[in-house]
Amino acid sequence: MSVLTAFRDSERARSIIERIHRRNTGDISIMEFCGGHTVAIFRSGIRSVMPESVRMLSGPGCPVCVTSNADLDRAVALAKTPGVTITTYGDMLKVPGSRESLMQVRAQGYPVEIVYSTLDALKLAEEQPDREIVFFAIGFETTAPAAAAAVLQARKRGLKNFSICSVMKLTIPGARALLAMGEVKVDGVIGPGHVSSIIGSDAWRFLPEEHGIPVAISGFEPLDLLAATDAIMEMHEQRRPALVNTYSRVVRPEGNRKAWGAVEEVFTLDEAGWRGFGIIPESGLVLREEFADFDADRRFDITVEDSEEHPACRCGEVLRGVITPHECKVFGTACTPESPLGPCMVSSEGSCAAYYHYQRQLA
Ligand code: SF4
Ligand code: SF4
């Protein structure tokens, strides 16, 4: 049996599901803070096999979705700056900003390029020395090491036409902000797998220790997610909140110090504006003074008009777990993946897109 098959083994899954059904937890709300988990939970049908007493909530775990309109508008303004080519991940293009998306800007003839990695952006900078290549860096702790590596490489190669517009964010301050708002009841948290592989499982100890909330770090296979859910339910049942790492084949308590070391070398913390949350202190990664030459915000003097949200879009509430996508009036009608009004319907890790693709019949 291959490792992957082992994590999809239906016999093992059935026995965990049966145990979950036998558990005596009463009503319990479990939140995942990771867009990858949101999609994996839907795709594997885990929601549909849970007892009615278990409520699965999606939190602010999609980096595309939490990017604010103000930051999107900044990317649009950069794209319209003479001599600048803006590069970013594909999901970002369709997200509507206050007035237009990067896709619409590209259709007007401005250079917007999709890249699959920061190294693609670097390559473009080497191939086009007469243009300024700006990488619009979205993401959480998972993507930050690659952005840091790109900056370090650019410096090493002496590239003068590469810079980063960083809107990268940290999940822990985001999770803390959500809990501080107190709008949703969270009885347990499925901890993000990729993020934790970088920052370490220990980073989540604050949940049981400060909030009495059990947390289980999970991988992305059905058995990973079931095991994490079961572990949370067991801790809840026994009233012993703790940190459990069900993804120890990838995640270490201390994380990947080398990768995070590169992030700390290049970036420092600053406040960041999150969609649905507003400004969260020390939740954003910005380039350190020593790397100012690679900071698009310092290199280009752009003017951005006041940002605004689409009046019908409730992505902010979806991201805070306050409503489910079905509760947004335009879900599946005025807002679809082909014609999205908000990022949660665009991103491959967005909650609205996941509901749309996997659970439309419940709308
Ligand atoms: S990058 Fe990985 S950990 Fe972060 S939200 Fe996406 S799937 Fe989850
Ligand atoms: S359905 Fe569309 S408009 Fe409504 S919350 Fe989701 S993405 Fe935003």
Short mmCIF file of C-alpha atoms and ligand atoms in Angstrom, two decimals:
data_model
loop_
_atom_site.label_atom_id
_atom_site.label_comp_id
_atom_site.label_asym_id
_atom_site.label_seq_id
_atom_site.Cartn_x
_atom_site.Cartn_y
_atom_site.Cartn_z
CA MET A 1 0.00 0.00 0.00
CA SER A 2 1.51 3.36 -0.99
CA VAL A 3 1.67 6.15 1.56
CA LEU A 4 -1.04 8.06 -0.29
CA THR A 5 -3.37 5.07 -0.51
CA ALA A 6 -2.85 4.49 3.20
CA PHE A 7 -4.16 8.00 3.92
CA ARG A 8 -7.24 7.36 1.81
CA ASP A 9 -7.99 3.87 3.12
CA SER A 10 -11.79 3.66 3.37
CA GLU A 11 -11.76 0.98 6.10
CA ARG A 12 -9.69 3.17 8.36
CA ALA A 13 -11.81 6.16 7.48
CA ARG A 14 -14.97 4.27 8.37
CA SER A 15 -13.68 3.30 11.78
CA ILE A 16 -12.72 6.92 12.60
CA ILE A 17 -16.10 8.15 11.40
CA GLU A 18 -17.85 5.57 13.58
CA ARG A 19 -15.79 6.70 16.56
CA ILE A 20 -16.68 10.33 15.82
CA HIS A 21 -20.37 9.37 15.81
CA ARG A 22 -20.02 7.56 19.14
CA ARG A 23 -18.41 10.56 20.80
CA ASN A 24 -20.39 12.43 23.35
CA THR A 25 -19.32 15.98 22.66
CA GLY A 26 -22.71 17.65 22.18
CA ASP A 27 -22.78 20.54 19.72
CA ILE A 28 -19.29 21.43 18.63
CA SER A 29 -17.94 23.99 16.14
CA ILE A 30 -14.64 23.16 14.53
CA MET A 31 -12.86 25.74 12.41
CA GLU A 32 -10.13 25.22 9.86
CA PHE A 33 -7.76 28.14 9.26
CA CYS A 34 -6.56 26.90 5.90
CA GLY A 35 -8.06 27.26 2.45
CA GLY A 36 -6.42 23.99 1.41
CA HIS A 37 -8.30 22.24 4.21
CA THR A 38 -11.58 23.89 3.22
CA VAL A 39 -11.28 22.43 -0.26
CA ALA A 40 -10.00 19.03 0.94
CA ILE A 41 -12.89 18.72 3.44
CA PHE A 42 -15.42 19.41 0.68
CA ARG A 43 -13.73 17.27 -1.93
CA SER A 44 -13.53 14.23 0.34
CA GLY A 45 -17.14 14.63 1.48
CA ILE A 46 -16.13 14.85 5.16
CA ARG A 47 -18.81 17.42 5.95
CA SER A 48 -21.53 15.08 4.77
CA VAL A 49 -20.44 12.20 7.05
CA MET A 50 -20.21 14.28 10.21
CA PRO A 51 -22.91 13.98 12.88
CA GLU A 52 -25.36 16.89 12.93
CA SER A 53 -23.85 18.10 16.18
CA VAL A 54 -20.56 18.87 14.42
CA ARG A 55 -20.38 22.24 12.69
CA MET A 56 -17.44 22.69 10.35
CA LEU A 57 -16.51 26.33 9.90
CA SER A 58 -14.04 27.91 7.49
CA GLY A 59 -11.87 30.74 8.76
CA PRO A 60 -9.64 33.34 7.10
CA GLY A 61 -7.38 30.71 5.56
CA CYS A 62 -7.25 31.76 1.95
CA PRO A 63 -4.50 34.29 1.21
CA VAL A 64 -6.20 35.53 -1.96
CA CYS A 65 -9.47 36.12 -0.08
CA VAL A 66 -7.97 38.09 2.81
CA THR A 67 -6.15 40.48 0.45
CA SER A 68 -7.97 43.79 0.86
CA ASN A 69 -9.36 45.88 -1.95
CA ALA A 70 -6.90 48.62 -0.98
CA ASP A 71 -4.00 46.24 -1.68
CA LEU A 72 -5.58 45.03 -4.89
CA ASP A 73 -6.03 48.61 -6.01
CA ARG A 74 -2.34 49.19 -5.31
CA ALA A 75 -1.46 46.26 -7.59
CA VAL A 76 -3.71 47.71 -10.28
CA ALA A 77 -2.03 51.12 -9.96
CA LEU A 78 1.41 49.48 -10.19
CA ALA A 79 0.30 47.61 -13.31
CA LYS A 80 -0.60 50.93 -14.89
CA THR A 81 2.75 52.53 -14.03
CA PRO A 82 4.83 53.10 -17.20
CA GLY A 83 7.68 50.60 -17.55
CA VAL A 84 6.29 48.23 -14.90
CA THR A 85 5.21 44.63 -15.48
CA ILE A 86 3.28 43.19 -12.58
CA THR A 87 3.57 39.47 -11.91
CA THR A 88 1.46 37.39 -9.55
CA TYR A 89 -0.23 34.04 -9.01
CA GLY A 90 -3.12 33.21 -11.35
CA ASP A 91 -5.92 33.26 -8.75
CA MET A 92 -5.24 36.92 -8.05
CA LEU A 93 -6.09 38.09 -11.56
CA LYS A 94 -9.84 37.59 -11.44
CA VAL A 95 -10.36 39.10 -8.00
CA PRO A 96 -12.32 42.32 -8.44
CA GLY A 97 -10.71 45.36 -6.83
CA SER A 98 -12.63 48.56 -6.07
CA ARG A 99 -12.89 49.49 -9.72
CA GLU A 100 -11.25 46.75 -11.76
CA SER A 101 -9.38 43.48 -11.55
CA LEU A 102 -5.86 42.78 -12.78
CA MET A 103 -7.46 40.71 -15.54
CA GLN A 104 -9.42 43.73 -16.76
CA VAL A 105 -6.29 45.84 -16.58
CA ARG A 106 -4.46 43.25 -18.66
CA ALA A 107 -7.29 43.32 -21.22
CA GLN A 108 -6.69 47.08 -21.52
CA GLY A 109 -3.15 46.26 -22.65
CA TYR A 110 -1.20 46.74 -19.42
CA PRO A 111 1.44 44.09 -18.74
CA VAL A 112 0.19 41.65 -16.10
CA GLU A 113 1.89 38.25 -16.09
CA ILE A 114 0.88 35.07 -14.27
CA VAL A 115 3.79 33.29 -12.61
CA TYR A 116 3.89 29.95 -10.83
CA SER A 117 6.75 30.85 -8.54
CA THR A 118 8.82 33.82 -7.48
CA LEU A 119 11.66 32.34 -9.53
CA ASP A 120 9.58 32.80 -12.69
CA ALA A 121 9.32 36.48 -11.82
CA LEU A 122 13.09 36.65 -11.29
CA LYS A 123 13.65 34.99 -14.65
CA LEU A 124 11.42 37.55 -16.31
CA ALA A 125 13.49 40.33 -14.72
CA GLU A 126 16.65 38.79 -16.16
CA GLU A 127 15.11 38.38 -19.61
CA GLN A 128 13.67 41.90 -19.73
CA PRO A 129 16.31 44.22 -18.27
CA ASP A 130 14.61 47.29 -19.75
CA ARG A 131 11.41 46.68 -17.74
CA GLU A 132 10.67 46.84 -14.01
CA ILE A 133 9.34 43.47 -12.86
CA VAL A 134 7.20 43.70 -9.73
CA PHE A 135 6.04 40.57 -7.93
CA PHE A 136 2.71 41.12 -6.15
CA ALA A 137 3.35 38.81 -3.21
CA ILE A 138 0.26 37.44 -1.52
CA GLY A 139 0.33 34.54 0.88
CA PHE A 140 0.92 33.33 4.38
CA GLU A 141 3.97 31.83 6.06
CA THR A 142 4.00 29.10 3.42
CA THR A 143 4.88 31.34 0.50
CA ALA A 144 7.04 33.83 2.41
CA PRO A 145 10.26 31.72 2.24
CA ALA A 146 10.05 31.66 -1.58
CA ALA A 147 9.59 35.44 -1.66
CA ALA A 148 12.56 35.86 0.68
CA ALA A 149 14.67 33.54 -1.49
CA ALA A 150 13.77 35.56 -4.59
CA VAL A 151 14.93 38.80 -2.97
CA LEU A 152 18.17 37.19 -1.78
CA GLN A 153 18.75 35.76 -5.25
CA ALA A 154 18.00 39.09 -6.94
CA ARG A 155 20.59 40.75 -4.72
CA LYS A 156 23.11 38.02 -5.40
CA ARG A 157 22.59 38.29 -9.16
CA GLY A 158 22.77 42.05 -9.03
CA LEU A 159 19.28 42.49 -10.50
CA LYS A 160 18.20 46.13 -10.40
CA ASN A 161 14.80 45.74 -12.05
CA PHE A 162 13.12 43.30 -9.66
CA SER A 163 10.98 44.30 -6.69
CA ILE A 164 8.22 42.95 -4.49
CA CYS A 165 4.93 44.49 -3.45
CA SER A 166 4.38 42.47 -0.29
CA VAL A 167 0.90 41.93 1.10
CA MET A 168 1.91 38.69 2.80
CA LYS A 169 0.28 37.96 6.13
CA LEU A 170 0.78 35.83 9.19
CA THR A 171 -1.88 33.34 10.23
CA ILE A 172 -1.37 33.48 13.99
CA PRO A 173 -2.23 37.21 14.35
CA GLY A 174 -5.19 36.55 12.01
CA ALA A 175 -6.41 33.71 14.19
CA ARG A 176 -5.91 35.80 17.32
CA ALA A 177 -7.89 38.67 15.79
CA LEU A 178 -10.76 36.37 14.90
CA LEU A 179 -10.95 34.97 18.42
CA ALA A 180 -10.70 38.44 19.95
CA MET A 181 -13.73 39.55 17.91
CA GLY A 182 -15.78 36.85 19.66
CA GLU A 183 -18.37 36.73 16.87
CA VAL A 184 -18.19 32.99 16.35
CA LYS A 185 -18.04 30.10 18.77
CA VAL A 186 -14.93 28.04 18.07
CA ASP A 187 -14.62 24.84 20.12
CA GLY A 188 -11.71 23.37 18.22
CA VAL A 189 -9.28 24.28 15.47
CA ILE A 190 -7.85 22.21 12.65
CA GLY A 191 -4.37 23.71 12.37
CA PRO A 192 -2.98 24.44 8.89
CA GLY A 193 -0.53 21.85 7.59
CA HIS A 194 1.66 23.81 5.20
CA VAL A 195 1.84 26.90 7.38
CA SER A 196 2.76 24.78 10.41
CA SER A 197 5.51 23.01 8.49
CA ILE A 198 7.22 26.42 8.35
CA ILE A 199 6.35 27.99 11.72
CA GLY A 200 6.07 24.73 13.69
CA SER A 201 3.18 23.14 15.54
CA ASP A 202 4.27 24.84 18.78
CA ALA A 203 3.15 28.17 17.34
CA TRP A 204 -0.44 27.04 17.95
CA ARG A 205 -0.03 26.30 21.67
CA PHE A 206 -1.68 29.61 22.48
CA LEU A 207 -5.03 28.14 21.46
CA PRO A 208 -5.27 25.56 24.28
CA GLU A 209 -3.14 27.54 26.71
CA GLU A 210 -4.73 30.99 26.38
CA HIS A 211 -8.18 30.19 24.99
CA GLY A 212 -8.87 26.63 26.18
CA ILE A 213 -9.40 25.59 22.54
CA PRO A 214 -8.09 22.20 21.40
CA VAL A 215 -6.07 22.25 18.18
CA ALA A 216 -4.99 19.43 15.91
CA ILE A 217 -2.51 20.12 13.11
CA SER A 218 -3.65 18.24 10.02
CA GLY A 219 -2.47 17.16 6.61
CA PHE A 220 -4.63 17.27 3.52
CA GLU A 221 -5.66 13.65 3.00
CA PRO A 222 -9.10 12.47 4.16
CA LEU A 223 -7.62 10.35 6.96
CA ASP A 224 -5.50 13.26 8.17
CA LEU A 225 -8.57 15.46 8.46
CA LEU A 226 -10.69 12.78 10.08
CA ALA A 227 -7.96 11.98 12.60
CA ALA A 228 -7.57 15.67 13.44
CA THR A 229 -11.33 16.10 13.86
CA ASP A 230 -11.51 13.03 16.07
CA ALA A 231 -8.59 14.26 18.19
CA ILE A 232 -10.30 17.63 18.69
CA MET A 233 -13.54 15.91 19.67
CA GLU A 234 -11.75 13.68 22.14
CA MET A 235 -10.04 16.65 23.79
CA HIS A 236 -13.34 18.53 23.88
CA GLU A 237 -15.12 15.53 25.37
CA GLN A 238 -12.50 15.12 28.08
CA ARG A 239 -12.29 18.86 28.64
CA ARG A 240 -8.53 18.67 28.17
CA PRO A 241 -7.64 21.19 25.49
CA ALA A 242 -4.16 20.61 24.11
CA LEU A 243 -2.11 20.65 20.93
CA VAL A 244 -2.05 17.45 18.90
CA ASN A 245 0.03 17.08 15.76
CA THR A 246 -1.59 14.54 13.46
CA TYR A 247 0.71 15.64 10.62
CA SER A 248 4.02 14.80 12.27
CA ARG A 249 5.31 13.25 9.06
CA VAL A 250 5.70 16.80 7.76
CA VAL A 251 5.31 19.21 10.68
CA ARG A 252 7.88 19.50 13.47
CA PRO A 253 7.31 21.33 16.75
CA GLU A 254 9.88 23.98 15.82
CA GLY A 255 9.01 24.14 12.09
CA ASN A 256 11.53 24.80 9.38
CA ARG A 257 13.99 27.19 11.02
CA LYS A 258 16.09 27.59 7.90
CA ALA A 259 13.14 28.69 5.77
CA TRP A 260 11.85 31.00 8.47
CA GLY A 261 15.36 32.35 9.01
CA ALA A 262 15.41 33.55 5.39
CA VAL A 263 12.02 35.23 5.91
CA GLU A 264 13.31 37.02 9.01
CA GLU A 265 16.44 38.12 7.17
CA VAL A 266 14.47 39.83 4.40
CA PHE A 267 11.18 40.86 6.01
CA THR A 268 10.02 42.54 9.17
CA LEU A 269 6.59 42.84 10.74
CA ASP A 270 4.15 45.65 10.14
CA GLU A 271 0.43 46.16 10.47
CA ALA A 272 -1.62 44.81 7.57
CA GLY A 273 -5.16 45.38 6.30
CA TRP A 274 -7.15 42.15 6.05
CA ARG A 275 -10.41 41.84 4.18
CA GLY A 276 -13.16 41.44 6.74
CA PHE A 277 -10.89 42.29 9.67
CA GLY A 278 -9.42 45.69 8.99
CA ILE A 279 -5.96 46.50 10.28
CA ILE A 280 -4.29 43.81 12.37
CA PRO A 281 -1.07 44.94 14.09
CA GLU A 282 2.15 43.02 13.35
CA SER A 283 0.38 40.69 10.96
CA GLY A 284 2.06 41.71 7.70
CA LEU A 285 5.50 41.04 6.22
CA VAL A 286 7.24 44.05 4.70
CA LEU A 287 10.77 44.34 3.35
CA ARG A 288 13.45 45.40 5.79
CA GLU A 289 15.22 48.71 5.30
CA GLU A 290 18.33 46.85 4.05
CA PHE A 291 16.26 45.50 1.16
CA ALA A 292 14.53 48.80 0.30
CA ASP A 293 15.88 48.52 -3.27
CA PHE A 294 13.61 45.53 -3.76
CA ASP A 295 10.53 47.14 -2.23
CA ALA A 296 8.06 48.22 -4.92
CA ASP A 297 6.23 50.45 -2.44
CA ARG A 298 9.37 52.55 -1.95
CA ARG A 299 10.48 52.46 -5.56
CA PHE A 300 7.30 53.58 -7.27
CA ASP A 301 5.32 56.63 -6.39
CA ILE A 302 1.76 55.56 -7.11
CA THR A 303 -1.53 57.20 -6.30
CA VAL A 304 -4.46 54.99 -5.35
CA GLU A 305 -7.98 56.35 -5.15
CA ASP A 306 -10.06 55.51 -2.07
CA SER A 307 -10.93 51.84 -2.01
CA GLU A 308 -14.44 50.51 -1.68
CA GLU A 309 -16.16 47.13 -1.40
CA HIS A 310 -18.91 45.84 -3.67
CA PRO A 311 -22.08 46.62 -1.70
CA ALA A 312 -23.51 43.10 -2.13
CA CYS A 313 -20.35 41.19 -1.24
CA ARG A 314 -20.24 39.53 2.16
CA CYS A 315 -16.80 37.96 1.83
CA GLY A 316 -15.68 39.65 5.06
CA GLU A 317 -18.34 37.80 7.05
CA VAL A 318 -17.60 34.54 5.23
CA LEU A 319 -13.93 34.93 6.15
CA ARG A 320 -14.81 35.49 9.80
CA GLY A 321 -17.02 32.39 9.82
CA VAL A 322 -20.03 34.56 10.70
CA ILE A 323 -22.05 33.44 7.68
CA THR A 324 -21.76 30.52 5.29
CA PRO A 325 -21.55 31.35 1.58
CA HIS A 326 -25.20 30.29 1.09
CA GLU A 327 -26.25 33.14 3.30
CA CYS A 328 -24.87 35.68 0.85
CA LYS A 329 -27.78 36.78 -1.35
CA VAL A 330 -25.80 36.80 -4.56
CA PHE A 331 -24.21 33.35 -4.09
CA GLY A 332 -24.58 31.33 -7.27
CA THR A 333 -26.68 34.04 -8.96
CA ALA A 334 -24.96 37.39 -9.47
CA CYS A 335 -21.77 35.86 -8.06
CA THR A 336 -20.31 32.74 -9.70
CA PRO A 337 -16.75 31.59 -10.40
CA GLU A 338 -17.14 32.87 -13.99
CA SER A 339 -18.38 36.24 -12.86
CA PRO A 340 -17.28 36.73 -9.24
CA LEU A 341 -18.22 39.70 -7.09
CA GLY A 342 -15.76 38.81 -4.37
CA PRO A 343 -12.52 36.89 -3.88
CA CYS A 344 -14.09 33.98 -1.97
CA MET A 345 -15.72 32.90 -5.24
CA VAL A 346 -12.54 33.32 -7.29
CA SER A 347 -9.81 31.62 -5.36
CA SER A 348 -9.28 27.89 -5.66
CA GLU A 349 -9.06 27.92 -1.84
CA GLY A 350 -12.03 30.24 -1.29
CA SER A 351 -15.03 29.11 0.74
CA CYS A 352 -17.64 30.36 -1.73
CA ALA A 353 -15.90 28.57 -4.61
CA ALA A 354 -15.72 25.36 -2.53
CA TYR A 355 -19.43 25.57 -1.68
CA TYR A 356 -20.23 26.38 -5.28
CA HIS A 357 -18.30 23.44 -6.72
CA TYR A 358 -19.07 20.82 -4.11
CA GLN A 359 -22.28 21.76 -2.31
CA ARG A 360 -24.38 23.78 -4.70
CA GLN A 361 -27.41 21.56 -4.23
CA LEU A 362 -27.77 22.92 -0.69
CA ALA A 363 -28.02 26.51 -1.88
S1 SF4 B 1 -0.89 27.80 1.55
FE1 SF4 B 1 -1.19 25.77 2.43
S2 SF4 B 1 -1.50 26.14 4.61
FE2 SF4 B 1 -1.74 28.11 3.58
S3 SF4 B 1 -3.91 28.28 3.21
FE3 SF4 B 1 -3.04 27.40 1.38
S4 SF4 B 1 -3.18 25.20 1.67
FE4 SF4 B 1 -3.47 26.15 3.68
S1 SF4 B 2 -21.04 34.72 -2.84
FE1 SF4 B 2 -19.69 36.18 -3.87
S2 SF4 B 2 -20.26 38.16 -3.09
FE2 SF4 B 2 -21.10 36.63 -1.70
S3 SF4 B 2 -19.58 36.39 -0.11
FE3 SF4 B 2 -19.14 34.85 -1.66
S4 SF4 B 2 -17.68 35.81 -3.05
FE4 SF4 B 2 -18.55 37.45 -1.78
#
